[in-house]
Amino acid sequence: MQRTQPWFIGAALRALALNVSNTRRVFTRSDLVLWDKALAERPGLAKMALDRMAYHELVELQPDRQVAQGLTRIDQRWRLTDKGLATCRSVAQALPGAPPPDPSALSTRLWQLLRSRRTLTAEEAASTLIDAGERDFAKAQHQLGDYLSIWSKLVPENIQVSAQRVGNAKRYVMVTDGGLYPPPTKVGRVRLVPPPAARPVPPLAKRAKATDE
């Protein structure tokens, strides 16, 4: 995930960011070729991009009734996963003219605090970011805990839950730096990060075996 990705992965993500707004929208390789001029010149790379994105769980292949019935398949149908939607929207936000996230937002401040400290509980975050005299202190602490929990699930390559707890509180650890901007705090929100680097696509036989398992 840390290596520089091939240009066609970025092209595919950019095309999806500009043309697909939710995880229900079905698209095909032909759509990518139509949406991006560079991919149109080398259409074989669009399929390669989709395979690599599927390997990183950014897209998923949809069941094809024609294949199941033994009929001729025209084009494979794909959808974005929740992770893929967040990544594509991040790409859209990174395009020229896109506004940065609100620096005063609670999620942005929490993210910067976690980057600074590397380990954090919701209680520690609340004691730093929230005035203890505020009426909604407990509510804010709960919200901070929700953000940390969501991030640990959405970007486990950056945020993980430590096996060691502070009392009964979960301790969250930033194992690798996730960048200046926070991940989404719920499905469909935008994360301003570069597209993930692509890894070699495993052989088709291995992918099929993994799917069967």
Coordinates of C-alpha atoms in Angstrom, one line a residue:
M1 CA 0.0 0.0 0.0
Q2 CA 3.0 2.3 0.5
R3 CA 4.4 2.0 -3.1
T4 CA 3.6 4.6 -5.8
Q5 CA 0.5 3.4 -7.7
P6 CA 0.4 3.0 -11.5
W7 CA -1.1 6.1 -13.2
F8 CA -4.1 4.1 -14.5
I9 CA -5.3 3.4 -10.9
G10 CA -5.4 7.1 -10.3
A11 CA -7.2 7.6 -13.6
A12 CA -9.8 5.0 -12.8
L13 CA -10.4 6.5 -9.3
R14 CA -10.7 10.0 -10.7
A15 CA -13.2 8.8 -13.3
L16 CA -15.3 7.0 -10.7
A17 CA -15.1 10.0 -8.3
L18 CA -16.6 12.3 -11.0
N19 CA -19.3 9.9 -12.2
V20 CA -20.3 7.5 -9.4
S21 CA -22.0 9.0 -6.4
N22 CA -23.0 6.0 -4.3
T23 CA -22.4 2.3 -3.8
R24 CA -25.6 1.3 -5.6
R25 CA -24.5 2.6 -9.0
V26 CA -23.4 -0.2 -11.3
F27 CA -20.6 0.5 -13.8
T28 CA -18.5 -1.4 -16.3
R29 CA -15.0 -1.3 -17.8
S30 CA -16.6 0.3 -20.8
D31 CA -17.9 3.1 -18.6
L32 CA -14.4 3.8 -17.3
V33 CA -13.0 3.9 -20.9
L34 CA -15.8 6.4 -21.8
W35 CA -15.2 8.6 -18.8
D36 CA -11.4 9.0 -19.0
K37 CA -9.5 10.0 -22.1
A38 CA -6.3 8.3 -21.0
L39 CA -8.0 5.0 -20.4
A40 CA -9.8 5.3 -23.7
E41 CA -6.5 5.3 -25.5
R42 CA -5.5 2.1 -23.6
P43 CA -8.7 0.3 -22.7
G44 CA -7.0 -2.9 -21.4
L45 CA -5.7 -0.9 -18.5
A46 CA -9.2 -0.1 -17.3
K47 CA -9.8 -3.8 -16.6
M48 CA -6.4 -4.1 -14.9
A49 CA -7.3 -1.1 -12.7
L50 CA -10.6 -2.7 -11.7
D51 CA -8.8 -6.0 -10.8
R52 CA -6.3 -4.2 -8.6
M53 CA -9.0 -2.1 -7.0
A54 CA -11.0 -5.3 -6.3
Y55 CA -7.8 -6.7 -4.6
H56 CA -7.8 -3.7 -2.3
E57 CA -11.6 -4.1 -1.7
L58 CA -12.4 -0.7 -3.3
V59 CA -14.8 -2.3 -5.8
E60 CA -16.7 -5.6 -6.0
L61 CA -17.8 -7.6 -8.9
Q62 CA -21.6 -8.0 -9.2
P63 CA -23.2 -11.4 -10.0
D64 CA -24.0 -11.7 -13.7
R65 CA -27.2 -13.6 -14.5
Q66 CA -26.1 -14.1 -18.1
V67 CA -23.0 -16.0 -16.9
A68 CA -25.1 -18.1 -14.5
Q69 CA -27.5 -19.1 -17.3
G70 CA -24.6 -19.9 -19.7
L71 CA -25.3 -17.0 -22.0
T72 CA -22.8 -14.6 -23.6
R73 CA -21.4 -12.0 -21.1
I74 CA -21.2 -8.5 -22.5
D75 CA -19.2 -6.7 -19.8
Q76 CA -18.6 -7.4 -16.1
R77 CA -20.6 -5.2 -13.7
W78 CA -19.0 -3.5 -10.7
R79 CA -19.9 -1.5 -7.7
L80 CA -17.9 0.6 -5.3
T81 CA -17.6 -0.7 -1.7
D82 CA -18.0 1.8 1.2
K83 CA -14.2 2.0 1.4
G84 CA -14.0 2.6 -2.4
L85 CA -16.6 5.3 -2.2
A86 CA -14.7 7.1 0.5
T87 CA -11.5 6.8 -1.5
C88 CA -13.1 8.1 -4.7
R89 CA -14.7 11.0 -2.9
S90 CA -11.3 11.8 -1.4
V91 CA -9.9 12.0 -4.9
A92 CA -12.7 14.3 -6.0
Q93 CA -12.0 16.6 -3.0
A94 CA -8.3 16.6 -3.9
L95 CA -9.0 18.0 -7.3
P96 CA -8.3 21.7 -7.9
G97 CA -10.7 24.0 -6.2
A98 CA -11.9 21.5 -3.6
P99 CA -12.1 23.0 -0.1
P100 CA -10.1 21.5 2.8
P101 CA -11.9 20.1 5.9
D102 CA -12.9 22.5 8.6
P103 CA -9.9 22.9 11.0
S104 CA -12.2 23.7 13.9
A105 CA -14.4 20.5 13.4
L106 CA -14.2 18.0 16.2
S107 CA -13.1 15.2 13.9
T108 CA -10.2 17.3 12.5
R109 CA -9.0 18.3 15.9
L110 CA -9.2 14.7 17.2
W111 CA -7.2 13.5 14.2
Q112 CA -4.5 16.0 14.7
L113 CA -4.3 15.1 18.4
L114 CA -4.0 11.4 17.6
R115 CA -1.3 12.2 15.1
S116 CA 0.6 14.1 17.8
R117 CA 0.2 11.6 20.6
R118 CA 0.0 8.4 18.6
T119 CA -2.0 6.7 21.4
L120 CA -5.3 8.0 22.7
T121 CA -8.5 7.0 24.5
A122 CA -11.8 8.8 24.1
E123 CA -11.6 10.1 27.7
E124 CA -8.1 11.5 27.1
A125 CA -9.3 13.1 23.9
A126 CA -12.3 14.7 25.6
S127 CA -10.2 16.1 28.5
T128 CA -8.0 17.8 25.9
L129 CA -10.4 19.0 23.3
I130 CA -13.6 19.7 25.3
D131 CA -14.1 22.1 28.2
A132 CA -15.0 20.0 31.2
G133 CA -17.6 22.6 32.3
E134 CA -19.5 22.2 29.1
R135 CA -23.0 20.8 29.4
D136 CA -22.6 18.2 26.6
F137 CA -19.1 17.0 27.8
A138 CA -20.3 13.4 28.1
K139 CA -22.0 13.5 24.7
A140 CA -18.9 14.9 23.1
Q141 CA -16.7 12.2 24.7
H142 CA -19.1 9.5 23.3
Q143 CA -18.8 11.1 19.9
L144 CA -15.0 11.1 20.1
G145 CA -15.1 7.4 20.9
D146 CA -17.4 6.8 17.9
Y147 CA -14.9 8.6 15.6
L148 CA -12.0 6.5 16.9
S149 CA -13.9 3.3 16.6
I150 CA -15.0 4.1 13.0
W151 CA -11.5 5.0 12.0
S152 CA -10.1 1.8 13.4
K153 CA -12.5 -0.1 11.1
L154 CA -12.2 2.1 8.0
V155 CA -8.4 2.6 8.0
P156 CA -6.9 -0.3 10.0
E157 CA -3.6 0.3 8.2
N158 CA -3.4 3.6 10.1
I159 CA -5.5 3.1 13.3
Q160 CA -5.7 0.0 15.5
V161 CA -7.2 -0.8 18.9
S162 CA -4.4 -1.7 21.4
A163 CA -4.6 -4.9 23.3
Q164 CA -3.8 -2.9 26.4
R165 CA -6.7 -0.8 27.9
V166 CA -6.7 2.1 30.2
G167 CA -9.2 0.9 32.8
N168 CA -12.2 -0.2 30.8
A169 CA -11.4 2.3 28.0
K170 CA -10.1 1.3 24.6
R171 CA -6.8 2.7 23.6
Y172 CA -6.4 3.6 19.9
V173 CA -2.9 3.6 18.3
M174 CA -1.9 5.4 15.1
V175 CA 0.5 2.7 13.8
T176 CA 1.2 4.6 10.5
D177 CA 0.6 8.2 9.7
G178 CA -2.6 8.7 7.9
G179 CA -1.9 12.2 6.6
L180 CA -3.1 15.7 7.5
Y181 CA -6.8 15.2 7.0
P182 CA -9.1 12.8 8.9
P183 CA -10.8 9.8 7.4
P184 CA -14.6 9.9 7.1
T185 CA -16.6 9.7 10.3
K186 CA -19.4 7.8 8.7
V187 CA -20.0 6.0 5.4
G188 CA -20.1 8.3 2.4
R189 CA -18.0 11.1 3.9
V190 CA -14.8 12.3 2.2
R191 CA -11.3 11.5 3.1
L192 CA -8.6 13.7 1.6
V193 CA -5.8 11.2 1.0
P194 CA -4.0 10.0 -2.0
P195 CA -5.5 6.9 -3.7
P196 CA -4.0 3.7 -2.2
A197 CA -1.0 2.2 -4.0
A198 CA -1.8 -0.9 -6.0
R199 CA -0.3 -4.3 -5.3
P200 CA 0.2 -7.0 -7.9
V201 CA -3.1 -8.8 -8.7
P202 CA -2.9 -12.4 -7.4
P203 CA -3.4 -15.1 -10.0
L204 CA -7.0 -15.7 -11.0
A205 CA -7.0 -19.2 -9.6
K206 CA -5.9 -17.9 -6.2
R207 CA -8.6 -15.2 -6.2
A208 CA -11.3 -17.8 -7.1
K209 CA -10.1 -20.1 -4.4
A210 CA -10.2 -17.2 -1.8
T211 CA -13.7 -16.3 -2.9
D212 CA -14.9 -19.9 -2.5
E213 CA -13.6 -20.0 1.0

